[in-house]
């Protein structure tokens, strides 16, 4: 089940957190991995070494996914050059710049929209033609429960993550006839560096709203990504899977 042997995947923001867990989980299932990172080459090299120790091929690719069309095209090209192809794209890179909306500045808005929505758009734009030519592909977008239910202090983040769901569904519709699926994962509160600095009161409030009542792990999310990447998920596209302890229950 969920065998990814011989497949190739590019994971943005793959040097830590959810991206790292997804990269390693894919490699455990047999895939070769391009690990995109923005700044921390040492962390990216560690992930590459971990994947190599599993007997899989891995390359680290520096690149800023928020830097627009050319930057994303260069990341995709490096992935294809490094692995021979990229059959699975995980748009995972993301940031937070939290602020109440009446105080939110231009930079906080632009950076979060540019990274969390612009990045996945330009990465998808860059990978679409190679995947269409191959007549196969999997695109997995990392949305968030915040994009489905809103979250005080995260107008920028929630808007970007909700926009990413619109991008997911449109990509799914446009590329379906070429054998390409596109789905989103919407994690709730997951223990990573991104959430480490949250005040205890905020974490308690969120877990209090979560039916399962605890913070999730990166492996909970990686398992969902492995499923979407697999052949078994061939008939699943345009979907949003909450990995969130039940905080959002969509129809
Ligand atoms: P993280 O901060 O630990 O990791 C994010 C990674 O993305 C980092 O390695 C960072 O360097 C990279 N990155 C950021 N901007 C980039 C850019 N412009 N170009 C390339 N790489 C870039 O965070 P995480 O918790 O692992 O989050 C991963 C994704 O999951 C994000 O999109 C985040 O919004 C989403 N998410 C996380 C949670 C959670 O609770 N941790 C919940 C919902 C959604």
Short mmCIF file of N, CA, C and O in Angstrom, two decimals, residues 6 11 44 51 153 166 211 217:
data_model
loop_
_atom_site.label_atom_id
_atom_site.label_comp_id
_atom_site.label_asym_id
_atom_site.label_seq_id
_atom_site.Cartn_x
_atom_site.Cartn_y
_atom_site.Cartn_z
N UNK A 6 10.42 4.32 -7.05
CA UNK A 6 10.73 4.81 -8.39
C UNK A 6 10.13 6.17 -8.70
O UNK A 6 10.36 6.72 -9.77
N UNK A 11 9.90 18.78 -2.65
CA UNK A 11 9.21 19.30 -1.47
C UNK A 11 9.77 20.69 -1.16
O UNK A 11 10.96 20.83 -0.88
N UNK A 44 19.27 21.41 5.22
CA UNK A 44 18.89 20.71 3.98
C UNK A 44 19.83 19.52 3.73
O UNK A 44 19.37 18.43 3.36
N UNK A 51 17.93 10.86 3.85
CA UNK A 51 17.29 10.16 2.74
C UNK A 51 18.28 9.20 2.07
O UNK A 51 17.92 8.06 1.74
N UNK A 153 -5.75 37.26 14.39
CA UNK A 153 -4.32 37.56 14.28
C UNK A 153 -3.70 37.02 13.01
O UNK A 153 -2.51 37.21 12.76
N UNK A 166 -8.60 27.47 -3.23
CA UNK A 166 -9.13 27.83 -4.56
C UNK A 166 -8.16 27.44 -5.67
O UNK A 166 -8.56 26.94 -6.72
N UNK A 211 -11.58 18.57 18.94
CA UNK A 211 -12.23 17.40 19.55
C UNK A 211 -11.26 16.36 20.09
O UNK A 211 -11.47 15.83 21.17
N UNK A 217 1.30 15.64 15.36
CA UNK A 217 2.72 15.51 15.05
C UNK A 217 2.93 15.62 13.53
O UNK A 217 1.98 15.44 12.76
#
